[in-house]
Amino acid sequence: MTDLLSDSRPLIGDTRPATTGLGARDHVNPATGQVQARVLIGGASEIDAAARAAVLGQRAWQALGPEKRRDSLLRLADLIEADAAKLLRMAALECGTPLSSNSSGLALSWIRYYAGWADKIEGSYSEPFGIAGLAYSRHEPIGVIGVIIPWNSPLVAIAMTAILAMAAGNAVVLKPPTQTPFVALRFGELALEAGIPAGVLNIVPGDAEAGEALIAHPAVGKISFTGGDIVAKAVMRTAAEHLKPVALELGGKSANLIFADADLDVAAAMAAGCSLVPLAGQGCVLPTRVYAHGAIFDEFVDRVRAHAESYALGDPLDPATIIGPVINEAAAQRIIGVIDRAKAESGGRLVTGGRRGQGDLAAGSFVEPTVFAGVAHDSHLAREEVFGPVLSIVRFDDDADAVAMANDSRFGLGAYLHTRDLSRAHKVAAALEAGCVAVNGMLPMAPNQPFGGVKQSGFGREGGRAGLEEFMQIKQVLMHLR
């Protein structure tokens, strides 16, 4: 057991109940395979208590006014920055994210950006038709937002969802998964320390029962869900029964097009480093599906292989580690199953990787960075989200075919292309069916840029003003002047 993960009690208002209706279960360190903590499982009763606390918290939050809400969020950012080393160690222990990833910097940029929006919410003015009068709109908070985040990067996920809702004047009931409750709970503690009123941010770690209760609760006005498309369908079904709006940020199989004139140093480093390294490949917008032109295909594959074989797989608490374990043993077995299937399929070859962690890493849920080349576009590996450190490289010889293959997917979160031709860059970016496109590099996930998907990758946006508006509603006011 570790002191960093010693407290898994839900945070409801400013109280921490010692027990939950569903009891507790063991938490396993993904790097060692050993039990390291106990996690209390929140259920319907804890969600109900949190939603009730959120109603009261939202009233207090609204009463503070925009300047004090801004200042409270800025204080929260300062506290998170001061606590960053602890938060990063917690993330390394609970989900295997290496210390070298330093996700706190990205989270802080989102918190400070949206703190700046808290005092800049404004409506519009117009003159109504047919009467003497004026009309104006008020952009108001929805009230209580239910936020369901995934396990792959809790600190960043909270900053990209709950903080937006809070900046818009809402209170939040946040449900992290029981696999990764500790960073979220520490985040909630720091929010109270920053002077954010009790009940504005409630944290209830839970599984399906908590999620269903959160979506169905009458005090919750909207749901923000980040995760996979299968669970998203269940979220939508429950929300539809209660006529409740949802914002969905779902999975992806982002295409990365490498044209013959690309800078191969940049393209190969990005293709390998941005698909295999971040979160051990467990990211929704990573460029895990590469299409490389035949003229540069072999050289590109060799460069990607060299990068992949240079990455250090190891203990996430070691600052030298580049890639840590995947989230748990079940995920590792699933990913190895995908790799074994790809080996058996015709048309592709294993370039590097393909095994579990060796030696001292064998007890943990480690998977080597894995690259397949010459993969068929219609193969399982090239079409389905692996959510692990596995990259597929497909050959193309015609630019139009490359774009057609990139778009031939049910997903549409991110897309990437590498070319020195400015005209091609603009044309291809316009043609790609994705919510976000990056040229000659990775999406920076900048807080001032709207982020979200199309097709089966969800709807709604995080980032920029569009992200704030996801958590507001418009009230129209008409004044008759006589």
Coordinates of N, CA and C in Angstrom, one line a residue, residues 112-315:
R112 N -6.2 27.6 -16.8 CA -6.0 29.1 -16.8 C -6.7 29.7 -18.0
Y113 N -6.7 29.1 -19.1 CA -7.4 29.6 -20.3 C -8.9 29.8 -19.9
Y114 N -9.6 28.8 -19.3 CA -11.0 28.9 -19.0 C -11.3 29.7 -17.8
A115 N -10.3 29.9 -16.9 CA -10.5 30.9 -15.9 C -10.7 32.3 -16.5
G116 N -9.9 32.5 -17.6 CA -10.0 33.8 -18.2 C -11.4 34.0 -18.9
W117 N -12.1 32.9 -19.2 CA -13.4 33.0 -19.9 C -14.5 33.3 -18.8
A118 N -14.2 33.0 -17.6 CA -15.3 33.1 -16.5 C -15.9 34.5 -16.4
D119 N -15.1 35.5 -16.7 CA -15.6 36.9 -16.5 C -15.8 37.6 -17.9
K120 N -16.0 36.8 -18.9 CA -16.1 37.3 -20.3 C -17.4 36.7 -21.0
I121 N -18.3 36.1 -20.3 CA -19.5 35.6 -20.9 C -20.4 36.7 -21.2
E122 N -20.9 36.8 -22.4 CA -21.8 37.9 -22.8 C -22.8 37.4 -23.8
G123 N -23.9 38.2 -23.9 CA -25.0 37.8 -24.8 C -25.0 38.7 -26.0
S124 N -26.2 39.0 -26.6 CA -26.3 39.8 -27.8 C -27.5 40.7 -27.7
Y125 N -27.6 41.7 -28.5 CA -28.7 42.7 -28.6 C -29.3 42.7 -30.0
S126 N -30.6 42.8 -30.1 CA -31.2 43.0 -31.4 C -32.5 43.8 -31.2
E127 N -33.0 44.3 -32.4 CA -34.3 45.0 -32.4 C -35.4 44.0 -32.9
P128 N -36.4 43.7 -32.2 CA -37.4 42.7 -32.7 C -38.2 43.3 -33.8
F129 N -38.7 42.4 -34.6 CA -39.6 42.8 -35.7 C -41.0 43.1 -35.2
G130 N -41.6 44.2 -35.8 CA -43.0 44.4 -35.6 C -43.5 45.1 -34.3
I131 N -42.6 45.3 -33.4 CA -43.0 46.0 -32.2 C -41.9 47.1 -31.8
A132 N -42.3 48.0 -31.0 CA -41.3 49.0 -30.4 C -40.7 48.3 -29.2
G133 N -39.4 48.0 -29.3 CA -38.8 47.3 -28.2 C -37.4 47.0 -28.4
L134 N -36.8 46.2 -27.6 CA -35.5 45.7 -27.7 C -35.4 44.3 -27.2
A135 N -34.5 43.5 -27.7 CA -34.3 42.1 -27.3 C -32.8 41.9 -27.0
Y136 N -32.6 41.1 -26.0 CA -31.2 40.7 -25.7 C -31.2 39.2 -25.2
S137 N -30.1 38.6 -25.4 CA -29.9 37.2 -25.0 C -29.0 37.2 -23.8
R138 N -29.2 36.2 -22.9 CA -28.4 35.9 -21.8 C -27.8 34.5 -21.9
H139 N -26.5 34.4 -21.8 CA -25.9 33.1 -21.8 C -25.7 32.6 -20.4
E140 N -26.5 31.6 -20.0 CA -26.6 31.3 -18.6 C -26.1 29.8 -18.4
P141 N -25.6 29.5 -17.2 CA -25.2 28.1 -16.9 C -26.4 27.2 -17.0
I142 N -26.2 25.9 -17.3 CA -27.3 24.9 -17.3 C -27.7 24.6 -15.9
G143 N -26.7 24.5 -15.0 CA -27.0 24.2 -13.6 C -26.0 23.2 -13.1
V144 N -26.3 21.9 -13.2 CA -25.5 20.8 -12.7 C -25.1 20.0 -14.0
I145 N -23.8 19.7 -14.2 CA -23.3 18.9 -15.3 C -22.8 17.6 -14.7
G146 N -23.2 16.5 -15.3 CA -22.6 15.2 -15.0 C -21.4 15.0 -16.0
V147 N -20.3 14.7 -15.5 CA -19.1 14.5 -16.3 C -18.5 13.1 -16.0
I148 N -18.4 12.4 -17.1 CA -17.9 11.0 -17.0 C -16.6 11.0 -17.8
I149 N -15.5 10.7 -17.1 CA -14.2 10.8 -17.8 C -13.6 9.4 -17.9
P150 N -12.6 9.2 -18.8 CA -12.0 7.9 -19.0 C -10.8 7.7 -18.0
W151 N -10.1 6.6 -18.1 CA -9.0 6.3 -17.2 C -7.7 6.7 -17.7
N152 N -7.6 7.1 -19.0 CA -6.2 7.2 -19.6 C -5.4 8.4 -19.2
S153 N -6.1 9.5 -18.9 CA -5.3 10.7 -18.4 C -6.3 11.6 -17.6
P154 N -6.5 11.2 -16.4 CA -7.5 11.9 -15.5 C -7.3 13.4 -15.4
L155 N -6.1 13.8 -15.1 CA -5.8 15.3 -14.9 C -6.2 16.1 -16.1
V156 N -5.8 15.7 -17.3 CA -6.1 16.4 -18.5 C -7.6 16.3 -18.8
A157 N -8.2 15.1 -18.6 CA -9.6 14.9 -18.9 C -10.5 15.9 -18.0
I158 N -10.1 16.0 -16.8 CA -10.9 16.9 -15.9 C -10.7 18.4 -16.4
A159 N -9.5 18.8 -16.7 CA -9.3 20.1 -17.2 C -10.0 20.4 -18.5
M160 N -10.2 19.4 -19.3 CA -10.9 19.6 -20.6 C -12.4 19.5 -20.6
T161 N -13.0 19.2 -19.4 CA -14.4 19.0 -19.3 C -15.0 19.7 -18.1
A162 N -14.7 19.3 -16.9 CA -15.2 19.9 -15.7 C -14.9 21.3 -15.5
I163 N -13.7 21.7 -15.9 CA -13.3 23.1 -15.7 C -14.1 24.0 -16.7
L164 N -14.4 23.5 -17.9 CA -15.2 24.3 -18.8 C -16.6 24.5 -18.3
A165 N -17.2 23.5 -17.7 CA -18.5 23.6 -17.1 C -18.5 24.6 -15.9
M166 N -17.4 24.5 -15.1 CA -17.4 25.4 -14.0 C -17.1 26.9 -14.4
A167 N -16.3 27.1 -15.4 CA -16.1 28.4 -15.9 C -17.4 29.0 -16.5
A168 N -18.3 28.2 -17.0 CA -19.6 28.7 -17.5 C -20.6 28.9 -16.3
G169 N -20.2 28.6 -15.1 CA -21.0 28.9 -14.0 C -21.8 27.7 -13.4
N170 N -21.5 26.5 -13.9 CA -22.1 25.3 -13.5 C -21.4 24.7 -12.3
A171 N -22.1 23.8 -11.6 CA -21.5 22.8 -10.7 C -21.4 21.5 -11.4
V172 N -20.5 20.6 -10.9 CA -20.2 19.4 -11.6 C -20.3 18.2 -10.6
V173 N -20.8 17.1 -11.1 CA -20.7 15.8 -10.5 C -19.8 15.0 -11.4
L174 N -18.6 14.7 -11.0 CA -17.6 14.0 -11.8 C -17.5 12.6 -11.4
K175 N -17.6 11.7 -12.4 CA -17.5 10.3 -12.1 C -16.2 9.8 -12.8
P176 N -15.1 9.6 -12.1 CA -14.0 8.9 -12.7 C -14.2 7.4 -12.6
P177 N -13.5 6.7 -13.4 CA -13.6 5.2 -13.3 C -12.9 4.7 -12.0
T178 N -13.3 3.6 -11.5 CA -12.6 3.0 -10.3 C -11.2 2.6 -10.6
Q179 N -10.8 2.5 -11.9 CA -9.4 2.2 -12.2 C -8.5 3.4 -11.8
T180 N -9.0 4.6 -11.9 CA -8.2 5.8 -11.8 C -9.0 6.9 -11.0
P181 N -9.2 6.6 -9.7 CA -10.0 7.6 -8.9 C -9.1 8.6 -8.2
F182 N -7.8 8.4 -8.0 CA -7.0 9.1 -7.0 C -6.7 10.5 -7.5
V183 N -6.2 10.7 -8.7 CA -5.9 12.0 -9.2 C -7.2 12.9 -9.2
A184 N -8.3 12.4 -9.6 CA -9.6 13.1 -9.6 C -9.9 13.6 -8.2
L185 N -9.8 12.7 -7.2 CA -10.1 13.1 -5.8 C -9.2 14.1 -5.3
R186 N -7.9 14.0 -5.6 CA -7.0 15.1 -5.2 C -7.3 16.4 -5.9
F187 N -7.8 16.4 -7.1 CA -8.2 17.6 -7.8 C -9.3 18.2 -7.1
G188 N -10.3 17.4 -6.6 CA -11.4 18.0 -5.9 C -11.0 18.6 -4.5
E189 N -10.0 18.0 -3.9 CA -9.5 18.6 -2.6 C -8.9 19.9 -2.9
L190 N -8.1 20.0 -4.0 CA -7.5 21.3 -4.3 C -8.5 22.4 -4.7
A191 N -9.6 22.0 -5.3 CA -10.7 22.9 -5.6 C -11.2 23.6 -4.3
L192 N -11.5 22.8 -3.3 CA -11.9 23.3 -2.0 C -10.9 24.2 -1.4
E193 N -9.6 23.8 -1.5 CA -8.6 24.6 -0.9 C -8.5 26.0 -1.7
A194 N -8.8 26.0 -2.9 CA -8.8 27.2 -3.7 C -9.9 28.2 -3.4
G195 N -10.8 27.8 -2.6 CA -12.0 28.6 -2.2 C -13.2 28.4 -3.1
I196 N -13.2 27.4 -3.9 CA -14.4 27.1 -4.7 C -15.4 26.5 -3.8
P197 N -16.6 27.0 -3.8 CA -17.6 26.6 -2.8 C -17.9 25.1 -2.8
A198 N -18.1 24.5 -1.6 CA -18.4 23.1 -1.5 C -19.6 22.8 -2.4
G199 N -19.5 21.7 -3.1 CA -20.6 21.2 -4.0 C -20.4 21.6 -5.4
V200 N -19.5 22.6 -5.7 CA -19.3 23.0 -7.1 C -18.6 21.8 -7.9
L201 N -17.7 21.1 -7.2 CA -17.0 20.0 -7.8 C -17.1 18.8 -6.9
N202 N -17.9 17.8 -7.2 CA -18.1 16.6 -6.5 C -17.5 15.4 -7.2
I203 N -16.8 14.5 -6.5 CA -16.1 13.4 -7.2 C -16.6 12.1 -6.6
V204 N -17.2 11.3 -7.5 CA -17.7 10.0 -7.1 C -17.2 8.9 -8.0
P205 N -16.1 8.2 -7.6 CA -15.6 7.1 -8.4 C -16.6 6.0 -8.4
G206 N -16.8 5.5 -9.6 CA -17.8 4.4 -9.8 C -17.8 3.8 -11.1
D207 N -18.6 2.8 -11.3 CA -18.7 2.0 -12.5 C -20.1 2.2 -13.2
A208 N -20.7 1.2 -13.7 CA -21.9 1.3 -14.5 C -23.1 1.8 -13.6
E209 N -23.2 1.4 -12.4 CA -24.4 1.8 -11.6 C -24.3 3.3 -11.4
A210 N -23.1 3.8 -11.0 CA -22.9 5.3 -10.8 C -23.2 6.1 -12.1
G211 N -22.7 5.5 -13.2 CA -22.9 6.2 -14.5 C -24.4 6.3 -14.8
E212 N -25.1 5.2 -14.7 CA -26.5 5.2 -15.0 C -27.3 6.2 -14.1
A213 N -26.9 6.2 -12.8 CA -27.6 7.1 -11.9 C -27.3 8.6 -12.2
L214 N -26.1 8.8 -12.6 CA -25.7 10.2 -12.9 C -26.5 10.7 -14.1
I215 N -26.6 9.9 -15.1 CA -27.3 10.3 -16.4 C -28.7 10.5 -16.1
A216 N -29.3 9.7 -15.3 CA -30.8 9.7 -15.0 C -31.2 10.7 -14.0
H217 N -30.3 11.3 -13.2 CA -30.6 12.1 -12.0 C -31.3 13.4 -12.5
P218 N -32.5 13.7 -11.9 CA -33.3 14.9 -12.4 C -32.5 16.2 -12.1
A219 N -31.6 16.2 -11.2 CA -30.9 17.5 -10.9 C -29.8 17.8 -11.9
V220 N -29.4 16.8 -12.7 CA -28.3 16.9 -13.7 C -28.9 17.3 -15.0
G221 N -28.4 18.5 -15.5 CA -29.0 19.1 -16.7 C -28.3 18.6 -18.0
K222 N -27.1 18.2 -18.0 CA -26.4 17.7 -19.2 C -25.3 16.8 -18.8
I223 N -24.9 15.9 -19.8 CA -23.9 14.9 -19.5 C -22.8 15.1 -20.5
S224 N -21.6 15.2 -20.0 CA -20.4 15.2 -20.8 C -19.7 13.8 -20.6
F225 N -19.5 13.1 -21.7 CA -19.0 11.7 -21.7 C -17.8 11.6 -22.6
T226 N -16.7 11.1 -22.1 CA -15.5 10.8 -22.8 C -15.2 9.3 -22.7
G227 N -15.1 8.6 -23.8 CA -14.9 7.2 -23.8 C -15.1 6.5 -25.1
G228 N -15.6 5.3 -25.1 CA -15.8 4.5 -26.3 C -17.2 4.6 -26.8
D229 N -17.3 4.2 -28.1 CA -18.6 4.3 -28.7 C -19.7 3.3 -28.2
I230 N -19.3 2.2 -27.7 CA -20.2 1.2 -27.2 C -20.9 1.7 -25.9
V231 N -20.1 2.2 -25.0 CA -20.7 2.8 -23.8 C -21.4 4.1 -24.1
A232 N -21.0 4.9 -25.1 CA -21.6 6.1 -25.5 C -23.1 5.8 -25.9
K233 N -23.3 4.7 -26.6 CA -24.7 4.4 -27.0 C -25.6 4.1 -25.8
A234 N -25.0 3.5 -24.8 CA -25.8 3.3 -23.5 C -26.0 4.6 -22.8
V235 N -25.1 5.5 -22.9 CA -25.3 6.9 -22.3 C -26.4 7.6 -23.0
M236 N -26.4 7.5 -24.3 CA -27.4 8.2 -25.1 C -28.8 7.6 -24.9
R237 N -28.9 6.3 -24.7 CA -30.2 5.7 -24.5 C -30.8 6.2 -23.2
T238 N -30.0 6.2 -22.1 CA -30.5 6.6 -20.8 C -30.8 8.1 -20.9
A239 N -29.9 8.9 -21.5 CA -30.2 10.3 -21.6 C -31.5 10.6 -22.4
A240 N -31.7 9.8 -23.5 CA -32.9 10.0 -24.3 C -34.2 9.8 -23.5
E241 N -34.1 8.9 -22.5 CA -35.3 8.6 -21.7 C -35.7 9.8 -20.8
H242 N -34.7 10.6 -20.6 CA -34.9 11.8 -19.7 C -34.8 13.1 -20.5
L243 N -34.8 13.0 -21.8 CA -34.6 14.2 -22.7 C -33.5 15.1 -22.2
K244 N -32.3 14.5 -22.1 CA -31.2 15.2 -21.5 C -30.1 15.3 -22.6
P245 N -29.6 16.5 -22.8 CA -28.5 16.6 -23.8 C -27.2 16.0 -23.4
V246 N -26.4 15.6 -24.4 CA -25.1 15.0 -24.1 C -24.0 15.6 -25.0
A247 N -22.8 15.6 -24.6 CA -21.7 15.9 -25.4 C -20.8 14.7 -25.3
L248 N -20.3 14.2 -26.5 CA -19.6 13.0 -26.5 C -18.2 13.2 -27.2
E249 N -17.2 12.8 -26.5 CA -15.8 12.8 -27.1 C -15.4 11.3 -27.1
L250 N -15.4 10.7 -28.3 CA -15.3 9.2 -28.4 C -14.0 8.8 -29.0
G251 N -14.0 7.6 -29.5 CA -12.7 7.0 -30.0 C -12.4 7.5 -31.3
G252 N -11.2 7.0 -31.8 CA -10.7 7.4 -33.1 C -9.8 6.3 -33.7
K253 N -9.6 6.4 -34.9 CA -8.5 5.6 -35.6 C -7.9 6.6 -36.6
S254 N -7.2 7.6 -36.1 CA -6.8 8.8 -36.9 C -5.8 8.4 -38.0
A255 N -6.1 8.8 -39.2 CA -5.3 8.6 -40.3 C -4.2 9.6 -40.4
N256 N -3.0 9.2 -40.9 CA -1.8 10.1 -41.0 C -1.3 9.8 -42.4
L257 N -1.4 10.8 -43.3 CA -1.0 10.6 -44.7 C 0.4 11.2 -44.9
I258 N 1.3 10.4 -45.4 CA 2.7 10.8 -45.6 C 2.9 10.8 -47.1
F259 N 2.9 12.0 -47.7 CA 3.0 12.2 -49.1 C 4.5 12.1 -49.6
A260 N 4.7 11.9 -50.8 CA 6.1 11.6 -51.3 C 7.0 12.8 -51.1
D261 N 6.5 14.0 -50.9 CA 7.4 15.2 -50.7 C 7.5 15.6 -49.3
A262 N 7.1 14.7 -48.4 CA 7.1 15.0 -46.9 C 8.6 15.1 -46.4
D263 N 8.8 15.8 -45.4 CA 10.0 15.8 -44.6 C 10.0 14.5 -43.8
L264 N 10.8 13.5 -44.2 CA 10.7 12.2 -43.6 C 11.3 12.2 -42.2
D265 N 12.2 13.1 -41.9 CA 12.7 13.2 -40.5 C 11.5 13.6 -39.6
V266 N 10.8 14.6 -40.0 CA 9.7 15.0 -39.2 C 8.5 14.0 -39.2
A267 N 8.2 13.5 -40.3 CA 7.1 12.6 -40.5 C 7.3 11.3 -39.7
A268 N 8.5 10.7 -39.8 CA 8.7 9.4 -39.1 C 8.8 9.6 -37.6
A269 N 9.4 10.7 -37.2 CA 9.4 11.0 -35.7 C 8.0 11.2 -35.2
M270 N 7.2 11.9 -35.9 CA 5.9 12.2 -35.4 C 5.0 10.9 -35.5
A271 N 5.1 10.1 -36.6 CA 4.3 8.9 -36.7 C 4.6 7.9 -35.6
A272 N 5.9 7.7 -35.3 CA 6.2 6.8 -34.2 C 5.9 7.4 -32.8
G273 N 6.5 8.6 -32.6 CA 6.4 9.2 -31.3 C 5.0 9.5 -30.8
C274 N 4.1 9.9 -31.7 CA 2.8 10.3 -31.3 C 1.8 9.2 -31.4
S275 N 2.1 8.0 -31.9 CA 1.2 6.9 -31.8 C 1.6 5.9 -30.8
L276 N 2.8 5.7 -30.5 CA 3.3 4.7 -29.6 C 3.6 5.2 -28.2
V277 N 4.0 6.4 -28.0 CA 4.5 6.9 -26.8 C 3.4 7.5 -25.8
P278 N 2.6 8.4 -26.3 CA 1.7 9.1 -25.3 C 0.7 8.0 -24.7
L279 N 0.7 7.9 -23.4 CA -0.3 7.1 -22.7 C -0.1 5.6 -23.2
A280 N 1.1 5.2 -23.6 CA 1.3 3.8 -24.2 C 0.3 3.5 -25.3
G281 N 0.0 4.6 -26.1 CA -0.9 4.4 -27.3 C -2.3 4.4 -26.9
Q282 N -2.7 4.7 -25.6 CA -4.0 4.7 -25.2 C -4.7 6.1 -25.2
G283 N -4.7 6.6 -26.4 CA -5.3 7.9 -26.6 C -6.2 7.9 -27.8
C284 N -7.2 8.7 -27.8 CA -8.3 8.6 -28.8 C -7.9 9.3 -30.1
V285 N -7.0 10.3 -30.1 CA -6.7 11.0 -31.3 C -5.3 10.8 -31.8
L286 N -4.7 9.7 -31.3 CA -3.3 9.4 -31.8 C -3.3 8.9 -33.2
P287 N -2.2 9.2 -34.0 CA -2.2 8.9 -35.4 C -1.8 7.4 -35.6
T288 N -2.6 6.5 -35.3 CA -2.3 5.1 -35.3 C -2.5 4.4 -36.6
R289 N -2.9 5.1 -37.6 CA -3.2 4.5 -39.0 C -2.5 5.4 -40.0
V290 N -1.3 4.9 -40.5 CA -0.5 5.7 -41.4 C -0.7 5.2 -42.8
Y291 N -0.8 6.1 -43.7 CA -0.8 5.8 -45.2 C 0.5 6.5 -45.8
A292 N 1.4 5.7 -46.3 CA 2.7 6.3 -46.8 C 2.8 6.0 -48.3
H293 N 3.2 7.0 -49.0 CA 3.4 6.9 -50.5 C 4.4 5.9 -50.8
G294 N 4.2 5.1 -51.9 CA 5.1 4.1 -52.3 C 6.5 4.5 -52.6
A295 N 6.7 5.8 -53.1 CA 8.0 6.3 -53.4 C 8.9 6.4 -52.2
I296 N 8.3 6.6 -51.0 CA 9.1 6.8 -49.8 C 8.8 5.7 -48.8
F297 N 8.0 4.7 -49.1 CA 7.5 3.8 -48.2 C 8.5 3.0 -47.4
D298 N 9.5 2.4 -48.1 CA 10.5 1.6 -47.4 C 11.3 2.4 -46.5
E299 N 11.8 3.6 -47.0 CA 12.6 4.5 -46.1 C 11.8 5.0 -44.9
F300 N 10.6 5.3 -45.1 CA 9.7 5.8 -44.0 C 9.6 4.7 -43.0
V301 N 9.3 3.4 -43.4 CA 9.1 2.3 -42.4 C 10.4 2.1 -41.7
D302 N 11.6 2.2 -42.3 CA 12.9 2.0 -41.6 C 13.1 3.0 -40.6
R303 N 12.7 4.3 -40.9 CA 12.9 5.3 -39.9 C 11.9 5.2 -38.7
V304 N 10.7 4.8 -39.0 CA 9.7 4.6 -37.9 C 10.2 3.4 -37.0
R305 N 10.7 2.4 -37.6 CA 11.2 1.2 -36.8 C 12.4 1.7 -35.9
A306 N 13.3 2.5 -36.4 CA 14.4 3.0 -35.6 C 13.9 3.8 -34.4
H307 N 12.9 4.7 -34.6 CA 12.3 5.4 -33.5 C 11.7 4.5 -32.5
A308 N 10.9 3.6 -33.0 CA 10.1 2.7 -32.1 C 11.1 1.9 -31.2
E309 N 12.2 1.4 -31.8 CA 13.1 0.6 -31.0 C 14.0 1.4 -30.1
S310 N 13.9 2.7 -30.2 CA 14.7 3.6 -29.3 C 13.9 4.0 -28.0
Y311 N 12.6 3.7 -27.9 CA 11.8 4.1 -26.8 C 12.0 3.2 -25.6
A312 N 12.2 3.8 -24.5 CA 12.5 3.0 -23.2 C 11.1 2.6 -22.6
L313 N 10.9 1.3 -22.5 CA 9.7 0.7 -21.9 C 10.1 0.4 -20.4
G314 N 9.4 0.9 -19.4 CA 9.8 0.6 -18.1 C 9.0 1.2 -17.0
D315 N 9.5 1.2 -15.8 CA 8.8 1.7 -14.6 C 8.4 3.1 -14.8

